[in-house]
């Protein structure tokens, strides 16, 4: 009987050892690890696919989106690290632009498995990891990435979520110009080819001639001629003649007798004849009989606007003695003129402010020696009002290398 009991106990001990031995539990533990690793990899791949689709502007449709509560969002921040619109408004971009993708909260105890998956399969993903206490814990040696508080509040992030964060720059839409396709034309001398009213045309250069006195420009003769519309009605026995480009009523038979080199001329103040030097005997020292004004407004082919006094209160007219062309240039002495600079010019000084002139176009500044070789800024930050203005750079400073006050003031590019 004792022998039978000993055999039975021996059989029982052998069975218990075989069932509970470590060699039998290893396959079960390896299978559980493989299942958990596969689940974590599926979550990471789903979040990555959704994030990449958001970057490319496409849609990723898969059942894993709902299963893992995956969501993506564009978030932009201003200079004060507050959420703002992700648009370019008045040529100003948001300070920071992000694409943020987040999943649901991962199961407890699976964070290390997820970090191992990210290190193995997403080593170059950047800020892709488990969110914990305001930081994204990434795999490998990349460390942690701090998430701005505004993004945490906007996405309502919680500890244990898988978060993918990418910073990007809002692209500028390219302006597409359609080039007109038409038969080419050859324009005669004195005209230029331009596309106007839906077809190519030959139009004259935008040059207006300023004829002085009572004369008017003749486009056929290309010279100043007497303006008959301004010819006065003279008294009896008088006739209207053009003297120094001005109509005058002259008596052809004056009673006044003048010496040689002098002529009789009626003094309209006293209504008496007097002897004056004969202008025909005086050599003409004027180099420019006519003065032409370069048109400031409008491209080639447009109707130019040349007022009688084309210079503003902030400008002065200069005439090139060689070409006889008059142009308007800024007058720095008018900076303190209220009609030219509405404000106190002394307040527009310092490292962050500067006075500049509102150039209408770059061709306007070609005759100004002080700014020769400098680039004229023609953007939304600078006015083209042909007056002196104050440029406020805010937190940025005036770029002294590109600025020539009071003609040009340019802000330094703000650091990102």
CSV table of C-alpha atoms in Angstrom, one decimal:
chain,number,residue,atom,x,y,z
A,1,UNK,CA,0.0,0.0,0.0
A,2,UNK,CA,2.8,2.4,0.8
A,3,UNK,CA,4.5,1.5,-2.4
A,4,UNK,CA,1.3,2.4,-4.4
A,5,UNK,CA,1.0,5.8,-2.6
A,6,UNK,CA,4.6,6.6,-3.4
A,7,UNK,CA,4.1,5.8,-7.1
A,8,UNK,CA,0.9,8.0,-7.2
A,9,UNK,CA,2.6,11.0,-5.5
A,10,UNK,CA,5.6,10.6,-8.0
A,11,UNK,CA,3.2,10.7,-11.0
A,12,UNK,CA,1.4,13.7,-9.6
A,13,UNK,CA,4.6,15.7,-9.0
A,14,UNK,CA,5.9,14.9,-12.5
A,15,UNK,CA,2.6,16.2,-14.0
A,16,UNK,CA,2.6,19.4,-11.9
A,17,UNK,CA,6.2,20.1,-13.0
A,18,UNK,CA,5.4,19.6,-16.7
A,19,UNK,CA,2.4,21.9,-16.6
A,20,UNK,CA,3.8,24.8,-14.6
A,21,UNK,CA,7.4,24.7,-15.9
A,22,UNK,CA,8.9,27.9,-17.4
A,23,UNK,CA,9.5,26.2,-20.8
A,24,UNK,CA,5.7,26.0,-21.1
A,25,UNK,CA,5.0,29.7,-20.2
A,26,UNK,CA,7.5,31.3,-22.6
A,27,UNK,CA,5.4,30.7,-25.8
A,28,UNK,CA,2.4,32.3,-24.1
A,29,UNK,CA,4.3,35.4,-23.0
A,30,UNK,CA,6.0,35.9,-26.4
A,31,UNK,CA,2.6,35.6,-28.1
A,32,UNK,CA,1.1,38.3,-25.8
A,33,UNK,CA,4.1,40.7,-26.5
A,34,UNK,CA,3.8,40.2,-30.2
A,35,UNK,CA,0.0,41.0,-30.1
A,36,UNK,CA,0.6,44.2,-28.1
A,37,UNK,CA,3.4,45.2,-30.4
A,38,UNK,CA,1.3,44.7,-33.5
A,39,UNK,CA,-1.6,46.8,-32.0
A,40,UNK,CA,0.8,49.6,-31.1
A,41,UNK,CA,2.3,49.6,-34.6
A,42,UNK,CA,-1.2,49.7,-36.2
A,43,UNK,CA,-2.0,52.8,-34.1
A,44,UNK,CA,1.2,54.5,-35.1
A,45,UNK,CA,0.8,53.7,-38.8
A,46,UNK,CA,-2.8,55.0,-38.8
A,47,UNK,CA,-1.8,58.3,-37.1
A,48,UNK,CA,1.1,58.7,-39.5
A,49,UNK,CA,-1.1,58.0,-42.6
A,50,UNK,CA,-3.6,60.6,-41.4
A,51,UNK,CA,-0.9,63.2,-40.7
A,52,UNK,CA,0.7,62.7,-44.1
A,53,UNK,CA,-2.7,63.0,-45.8
A,54,UNK,CA,-3.3,66.3,-44.0
A,55,UNK,CA,0.0,67.7,-45.2
A,56,UNK,CA,-0.7,66.7,-48.8
A,57,UNK,CA,-4.2,68.0,-48.7
A,58,UNK,CA,-5.8,64.6,-49.3
A,59,UNK,CA,-8.2,62.4,-47.3
A,60,UNK,CA,-7.2,59.2,-45.6
A,61,UNK,CA,-10.3,57.0,-45.1
A,62,UNK,CA,-9.8,53.9,-43.0
A,63,UNK,CA,-11.7,52.2,-40.2
A,64,UNK,CA,-8.6,52.8,-37.9
A,65,UNK,CA,-9.5,56.5,-37.8
A,66,UNK,CA,-12.6,55.8,-35.8
A,67,UNK,CA,-11.2,52.9,-33.8
A,68,UNK,CA,-8.3,54.9,-32.5
A,69,UNK,CA,-10.0,58.3,-32.4
A,70,UNK,CA,-7.4,59.9,-34.7
A,71,UNK,CA,-7.9,63.5,-35.6
A,72,UNK,CA,-5.8,66.2,-37.4
A,73,UNK,CA,-5.9,69.9,-37.4
A,74,UNK,CA,-4.1,73.0,-38.8
A,75,UNK,CA,-3.2,75.4,-36.0
A,76,UNK,CA,-1.5,78.8,-36.4
A,77,UNK,CA,-0.1,81.0,-33.7
A,78,UNK,CA,0.6,84.7,-33.7
A,79,UNK,CA,3.5,86.6,-32.1
A,80,UNK,CA,1.8,86.3,-28.7
A,81,UNK,CA,1.5,82.5,-29.0
A,82,UNK,CA,-2.3,82.7,-29.4
A,83,UNK,CA,-4.3,80.8,-31.9
A,84,UNK,CA,-4.9,82.8,-35.1
A,85,UNK,CA,-6.2,82.3,-38.6
A,86,UNK,CA,-4.1,80.2,-40.9
A,87,UNK,CA,-4.2,82.8,-43.8
A,88,UNK,CA,-2.0,85.4,-45.3
A,89,UNK,CA,-3.7,88.7,-44.5
A,90,UNK,CA,-2.4,91.9,-46.0
A,91,UNK,CA,0.8,90.2,-46.9
A,92,UNK,CA,1.4,89.1,-43.3
A,93,UNK,CA,1.8,85.5,-42.4
A,94,UNK,CA,1.1,83.9,-39.0
A,95,UNK,CA,4.3,83.6,-36.9
A,96,UNK,CA,4.0,79.8,-36.4
A,97,UNK,CA,2.0,77.2,-38.4
A,98,UNK,CA,1.6,73.6,-37.3
A,99,UNK,CA,-0.2,70.4,-38.4
A,100,UNK,CA,-1.1,68.4,-35.3
A,101,UNK,CA,-2.4,64.8,-35.3
A,102,UNK,CA,-3.5,63.0,-32.1
A,103,UNK,CA,-5.0,59.6,-31.2
A,104,UNK,CA,-7.0,58.4,-28.3
A,105,UNK,CA,-5.4,57.7,-25.0
A,106,UNK,CA,-3.2,54.6,-25.2
A,107,UNK,CA,-3.7,51.7,-22.7
A,108,UNK,CA,-1.8,51.9,-19.5
A,109,UNK,CA,1.5,50.0,-19.6
A,110,UNK,CA,1.9,50.3,-23.4
A,111,UNK,CA,3.8,53.5,-23.5
A,112,UNK,CA,7.2,51.8,-23.6
A,113,UNK,CA,6.0,49.5,-26.4
A,114,UNK,CA,4.8,52.5,-28.4
A,115,UNK,CA,8.2,54.3,-28.0
A,116,UNK,CA,9.9,51.1,-29.1
A,117,UNK,CA,7.7,51.0,-32.2
A,118,UNK,CA,8.5,54.6,-33.0
A,119,UNK,CA,12.2,54.1,-32.6
A,120,UNK,CA,12.2,51.1,-34.9
A,121,UNK,CA,9.7,52.1,-37.6
A,122,UNK,CA,9.6,55.9,-37.4
A,123,UNK,CA,13.1,57.0,-36.5
A,124,UNK,CA,13.0,60.2,-38.8
A,125,UNK,CA,9.4,61.3,-38.0
A,126,UNK,CA,10.5,64.1,-35.7
A,127,UNK,CA,8.0,65.2,-33.1
A,128,UNK,CA,6.1,61.9,-33.1
A,129,UNK,CA,5.5,60.3,-29.7
A,130,UNK,CA,3.5,59.9,-26.5
A,131,UNK,CA,2.2,63.1,-25.0
A,132,UNK,CA,3.1,63.5,-21.3
A,133,UNK,CA,3.0,66.6,-19.1
A,134,UNK,CA,3.1,69.1,-21.9
A,135,UNK,CA,5.8,67.3,-23.9
A,136,UNK,CA,6.0,64.8,-26.7
A,137,UNK,CA,8.1,61.8,-25.6
A,138,UNK,CA,9.8,60.4,-28.7
A,139,UNK,CA,11.6,57.2,-29.3
A,140,UNK,CA,15.4,56.8,-29.4
A,141,UNK,CA,17.7,59.7,-28.4
A,142,UNK,CA,15.6,62.5,-29.9
A,143,UNK,CA,14.4,63.5,-26.5
A,144,UNK,CA,11.2,65.4,-25.8
A,145,UNK,CA,9.4,68.2,-27.7
A,146,UNK,CA,7.6,70.9,-25.7
A,147,UNK,CA,4.1,71.6,-27.1
A,148,UNK,CA,2.8,75.2,-26.9
A,149,UNK,CA,0.0,75.7,-24.4
A,150,UNK,CA,-2.3,77.1,-27.1
A,151,UNK,CA,-2.1,73.9,-29.0
A,152,UNK,CA,-2.7,71.8,-25.9
A,153,UNK,CA,-5.9,73.8,-25.2
A,154,UNK,CA,-7.0,73.8,-28.8
A,155,UNK,CA,-6.6,70.0,-29.3
A,156,UNK,CA,-7.5,69.2,-25.7
A,157,UNK,CA,-4.5,66.9,-25.4
A,158,UNK,CA,-4.3,64.5,-22.4
A,159,UNK,CA,-1.5,62.4,-21.1
A,160,UNK,CA,-1.1,59.1,-22.9
A,161,UNK,CA,-2.2,60.2,-26.3
A,162,UNK,CA,0.0,59.6,-29.4
A,163,UNK,CA,0.7,63.0,-30.9
A,164,UNK,CA,2.4,63.9,-34.3
A,165,UNK,CA,3.4,67.6,-34.6
A,166,UNK,CA,4.9,69.2,-37.8
A,167,UNK,CA,5.7,72.8,-38.3
A,168,UNK,CA,5.3,74.2,-41.8
A,169,UNK,CA,5.1,77.5,-43.8
A,170,UNK,CA,1.9,78.6,-45.5
A,171,UNK,CA,2.7,78.7,-49.2
A,172,UNK,CA,2.1,81.8,-51.3
A,173,UNK,CA,-0.2,81.4,-54.3
A,174,UNK,CA,1.6,82.1,-57.5
A,175,UNK,CA,0.1,84.7,-59.7
A,176,UNK,CA,-0.5,83.3,-63.2
A,177,UNK,CA,-0.5,85.8,-66.1
A,178,UNK,CA,-2.0,84.7,-69.4
A,179,UNK,CA,0.2,85.8,-72.3
A,180,UNK,CA,-1.9,87.1,-75.2
A,181,UNK,CA,-1.3,85.1,-78.4
A,182,UNK,CA,-1.7,87.4,-81.4
A,183,UNK,CA,-0.1,88.2,-84.7
A,184,UNK,CA,3.1,90.3,-84.1
A,185,UNK,CA,3.1,93.8,-85.4
A,186,UNK,CA,5.9,96.2,-86.3
A,187,UNK,CA,5.5,99.7,-84.9
A,188,UNK,CA,7.0,102.9,-86.6
A,189,UNK,CA,9.6,105.1,-85.0
A,190,UNK,CA,8.2,107.2,-82.1
A,191,UNK,CA,5.6,104.5,-81.1
A,192,UNK,CA,5.8,101.4,-79.0
A,193,UNK,CA,3.9,98.1,-79.2
A,194,UNK,CA,1.5,97.4,-76.3
A,195,UNK,CA,-1.4,95.0,-75.6
A,196,UNK,CA,-4.4,97.2,-75.2
A,197,UNK,CA,-8.2,96.5,-75.4
A,198,UNK,CA,-7.6,92.8,-76.2
A,199,UNK,CA,-5.2,93.3,-79.1
A,200,UNK,CA,-1.7,94.6,-79.9
A,201,UNK,CA,-1.5,98.3,-80.8
A,202,UNK,CA,1.1,100.9,-81.7
A,203,UNK,CA,0.8,103.9,-79.4
A,204,UNK,CA,3.0,106.9,-78.8
A,205,UNK,CA,5.3,107.3,-75.9
A,206,UNK,CA,3.9,108.8,-72.8
A,207,UNK,CA,5.6,112.2,-73.2
A,208,UNK,CA,3.9,115.5,-72.8
A,209,UNK,CA,5.6,118.8,-73.9
A,210,UNK,CA,5.0,121.8,-71.7
A,211,UNK,CA,4.8,124.8,-74.0
A,212,UNK,CA,5.2,128.1,-72.2
A,213,UNK,CA,3.1,131.3,-72.6
A,214,UNK,CA,0.4,131.3,-75.2
A,215,UNK,CA,1.8,128.4,-77.2
A,216,UNK,CA,0.5,124.8,-77.7
A,217,UNK,CA,2.2,121.6,-78.8
A,218,UNK,CA,1.7,120.5,-82.4
A,219,UNK,CA,2.1,116.7,-82.6
A,220,UNK,CA,2.6,116.8,-86.4
A,221,UNK,CA,5.2,119.6,-86.5
A,222,UNK,CA,6.6,118.3,-83.2
A,223,UNK,CA,7.1,121.9,-81.9
A,224,UNK,CA,5.3,124.6,-80.0
A,225,UNK,CA,3.1,126.9,-82.1
A,226,UNK,CA,0.9,129.9,-81.3
A,227,UNK,CA,-2.4,129.0,-79.6
A,228,UNK,CA,-5.0,130.9,-81.7
A,229,UNK,CA,-7.6,130.3,-79.0
A,230,UNK,CA,-5.7,132.6,-76.7
A,231,UNK,CA,-5.3,135.4,-79.3
A,232,UNK,CA,-6.7,138.6,-77.9
A,233,UNK,CA,-9.0,141.2,-79.5
A,234,UNK,CA,-7.0,144.3,-80.0
A,235,UNK,CA,-8.0,147.9,-80.3
A,236,UNK,CA,-8.3,149.8,-83.6
A,237,UNK,CA,-5.1,150.1,-85.6
A,238,UNK,CA,-3.5,147.4,-83.3
A,239,UNK,CA,-2.6,143.9,-84.2
A,240,UNK,CA,-1.9,140.8,-82.0
A,241,UNK,CA,1.6,139.5,-82.2
A,242,UNK,CA,3.4,136.8,-80.3
A,243,UNK,CA,6.3,138.3,-78.3
A,244,UNK,CA,8.3,135.9,-76.2
A,245,UNK,CA,5.6,133.2,-76.5
A,246,UNK,CA,2.9,135.7,-75.2
A,247,UNK,CA,0.3,137.4,-77.3
A,248,UNK,CA,0.5,141.2,-77.2
A,249,UNK,CA,-1.5,144.0,-78.9
A,250,UNK,CA,1.0,146.2,-80.8
A,251,UNK,CA,0.3,149.3,-82.8
A,252,UNK,CA,2.2,148.9,-86.0
A,253,UNK,CA,2.6,152.6,-86.4
A,254,UNK,CA,3.7,153.9,-83.0
A,255,UNK,CA,4.4,157.6,-82.6
A,256,UNK,CA,7.4,156.7,-80.4
A,257,UNK,CA,10.7,156.9,-82.3
A,258,UNK,CA,13.4,154.6,-80.7
A,259,UNK,CA,17.1,154.5,-81.3
A,260,UNK,CA,18.9,151.7,-83.1
A,261,UNK,CA,18.7,148.4,-81.3
A,262,UNK,CA,15.5,149.4,-79.5
A,263,UNK,CA,11.8,148.9,-80.3
A,264,UNK,CA,8.6,150.6,-79.2
A,265,UNK,CA,6.4,148.6,-76.8
A,266,UNK,CA,3.2,149.5,-75.2
A,267,UNK,CA,3.3,149.6,-71.4
A,268,UNK,CA,-0.1,148.2,-70.3
A,269,UNK,CA,0.2,149.7,-66.9
A,270,UNK,CA,0.5,153.3,-68.2
A,271,UNK,CA,-0.9,152.7,-71.6
A,272,UNK,CA,2.1,154.5,-73.1
A,273,UNK,CA,4.7,153.5,-75.6
A,274,UNK,CA,8.2,153.1,-74.4
A,275,UNK,CA,11.5,152.0,-75.9
A,276,UNK,CA,12.9,148.6,-74.9
A,277,UNK,CA,15.7,146.5,-76.1
A,278,UNK,CA,14.9,144.7,-79.3
A,279,UNK,CA,14.7,141.0,-78.3
A,280,UNK,CA,15.6,140.0,-81.9
A,281,UNK,CA,19.0,141.7,-81.4
A,282,UNK,CA,19.7,140.0,-78.1
A,283,UNK,CA,21.3,136.5,-78.4
A,284,UNK,CA,19.1,133.8,-77.0
A,285,UNK,CA,21.0,132.2,-74.1
A,286,UNK,CA,18.3,129.7,-73.2
A,287,UNK,CA,19.4,126.2,-74.0
A,288,UNK,CA,15.9,124.7,-73.7
A,289,UNK,CA,13.2,126.4,-75.8
A,290,UNK,CA,10.7,123.8,-74.6
A,291,UNK,CA,10.6,121.7,-71.5
A,292,UNK,CA,9.1,118.2,-71.5
A,293,UNK,CA,7.8,116.4,-68.4
A,294,UNK,CA,8.3,112.7,-67.9
A,295,UNK,CA,5.0,111.1,-67.2
A,296,UNK,CA,4.9,109.6,-63.7
A,297,UNK,CA,1.6,107.7,-63.7
A,298,UNK,CA,0.6,104.7,-65.8
A,299,UNK,CA,2.4,102.0,-67.9
A,300,UNK,CA,3.1,102.3,-71.6
A,301,UNK,CA,-0.1,102.8,-73.6
A,302,UNK,CA,-2.2,104.2,-70.8
A,303,UNK,CA,-3.6,107.7,-70.9
A,304,UNK,CA,-1.1,109.8,-68.9
A,305,UNK,CA,-2.1,112.4,-66.2
A,306,UNK,CA,0.2,115.4,-66.4
A,307,UNK,CA,-1.3,118.3,-64.4
A,308,UNK,CA,-0.3,121.9,-64.9
A,309,UNK,CA,1.8,121.6,-61.7
A,310,UNK,CA,2.8,117.9,-61.5
A,311,UNK,CA,4.9,118.2,-58.4
A,312,UNK,CA,3.4,117.8,-54.9
A,313,UNK,CA,4.1,119.8,-51.8
A,314,UNK,CA,6.9,117.4,-50.9
A,315,UNK,CA,8.7,117.6,-54.3
A,316,UNK,CA,10.8,120.1,-56.3
A,317,UNK,CA,11.1,120.2,-60.1
A,318,UNK,CA,14.5,119.9,-61.7
A,319,UNK,CA,15.4,120.2,-65.3
A,320,UNK,CA,18.1,118.3,-67.1
A,321,UNK,CA,20.0,121.0,-69.2
A,322,UNK,CA,21.1,118.4,-71.7
A,323,UNK,CA,17.8,116.7,-72.3
A,324,UNK,CA,15.5,119.6,-71.3
A,325,UNK,CA,13.3,117.1,-69.4
A,326,UNK,CA,11.9,118.2,-66.1
A,327,UNK,CA,11.2,115.7,-63.3
A,328,UNK,CA,9.9,115.9,-59.8
A,329,UNK,CA,12.1,114.7,-57.0
A,330,UNK,CA,11.6,114.6,-53.2
A,331,UNK,CA,12.5,117.7,-51.3
A,332,UNK,CA,14.1,116.7,-47.9
A,333,UNK,CA,13.5,120.3,-46.6
A,334,UNK,CA,9.8,119.7,-46.7
A,335,UNK,CA,9.8,116.9,-44.1
A,336,UNK,CA,8.5,119.3,-41.5
A,337,UNK,CA,5.8,120.7,-43.8
A,338,UNK,CA,2.4,119.7,-42.4
A,339,UNK,CA,1.0,119.3,-45.9
A,340,UNK,CA,3.9,116.9,-46.7
A,341,UNK,CA,4.3,115.0,-43.4
A,342,UNK,CA,1.2,115.0,-41.2
A,343,UNK,CA,2.9,114.6,-37.8
A,344,UNK,CA,6.1,115.4,-35.9
A,345,UNK,CA,9.1,114.1,-37.9
A,346,UNK,CA,11.2,114.1,-34.7
A,347,UNK,CA,9.0,111.3,-33.3
A,348,UNK,CA,9.8,109.1,-36.3
A,349,UNK,CA,13.4,108.4,-35.2
A,350,UNK,CA,15.3,105.7,-33.4
A,351,UNK,CA,16.3,102.1,-34.1
A,352,UNK,CA,12.7,101.0,-34.9
A,353,UNK,CA,11.3,103.9,-36.9
A,354,UNK,CA,12.4,105.8,-40.0
A,355,UNK,CA,11.1,108.4,-42.5
A,356,UNK,CA,10.7,107.4,-46.2
A,357,UNK,CA,9.3,108.9,-49.3
A,358,UNK,CA,6.3,107.2,-51.0
A,359,UNK,CA,7.8,106.6,-54.5
A,360,UNK,CA,5.1,105.8,-57.1
A,361,UNK,CA,7.4,103.6,-59.1
A,362,UNK,CA,11.1,102.8,-59.5
A,363,UNK,CA,11.5,104.9,-62.6
A,364,UNK,CA,10.7,107.9,-60.6
A,365,UNK,CA,13.9,107.6,-58.5
A,366,UNK,CA,16.4,107.2,-61.4
A,367,UNK,CA,17.3,110.9,-61.3
A,368,UNK,CA,18.1,111.0,-57.5
A,369,UNK,CA,21.8,110.7,-56.9
A,370,UNK,CA,21.5,110.1,-53.2
A,371,UNK,CA,19.8,106.7,-53.6
A,372,UNK,CA,21.5,105.5,-56.8
A,373,UNK,CA,22.2,101.8,-56.4
A,374,UNK,CA,19.6,101.3,-53.7
A,375,UNK,CA,16.4,99.2,-54.1
A,376,UNK,CA,13.2,101.2,-53.9
A,377,UNK,CA,10.6,99.1,-51.8
A,378,UNK,CA,7.2,98.9,-53.5
A,379,UNK,CA,5.2,96.7,-51.2
A,380,UNK,CA,2.1,96.8,-49.0
A,381,UNK,CA,4.3,98.0,-46.0
A,382,UNK,CA,5.3,101.2,-48.0
A,383,UNK,CA,2.9,103.8,-49.3
A,384,UNK,CA,3.2,105.2,-52.8
A,385,UNK,CA,1.5,108.5,-52.1
A,386,UNK,CA,4.4,110.8,-53.1
A,387,UNK,CA,4.7,112.2,-49.6
A,388,UNK,CA,7.0,111.6,-46.6
A,389,UNK,CA,5.8,108.8,-44.3
A,390,UNK,CA,6.8,107.1,-41.1
A,391,UNK,CA,7.8,103.4,-41.1
A,392,UNK,CA,7.2,101.7,-37.8
A,393,UNK,CA,9.0,98.3,-37.7
A,394,UNK,CA,7.5,97.3,-34.3
A,395,UNK,CA,9.8,94.8,-32.6
A,396,UNK,CA,12.2,94.7,-35.7
A,397,UNK,CA,14.8,97.3,-36.4
A,398,UNK,CA,15.5,99.6,-39.3
A,399,UNK,CA,18.0,98.0,-41.8
A,400,UNK,CA,20.7,100.6,-42.0
A,401,UNK,CA,22.4,98.9,-44.9
A,402,UNK,CA,19.3,99.2,-47.1
A,403,UNK,CA,17.9,102.5,-45.8
A,404,UNK,CA,18.7,106.1,-46.9
A,405,UNK,CA,16.5,108.4,-44.8
A,406,UNK,CA,14.5,110.4,-45.6
A,407,UNK,CA,14.2,108.7,-49.0
A,408,UNK,CA,14.2,105.0,-48.1
A,409,UNK,CA,13.5,103.1,-44.8
A,410,UNK,CA,13.4,99.3,-44.8
A,411,UNK,CA,12.8,97.0,-41.8
A,412,UNK,CA,15.0,94.0,-41.0
A,413,UNK,CA,13.5,90.6,-41.4
A,414,UNK,CA,12.2,89.5,-38.1
A,415,UNK,CA,13.8,86.3,-36.7
A,416,UNK,CA,11.5,83.2,-36.6
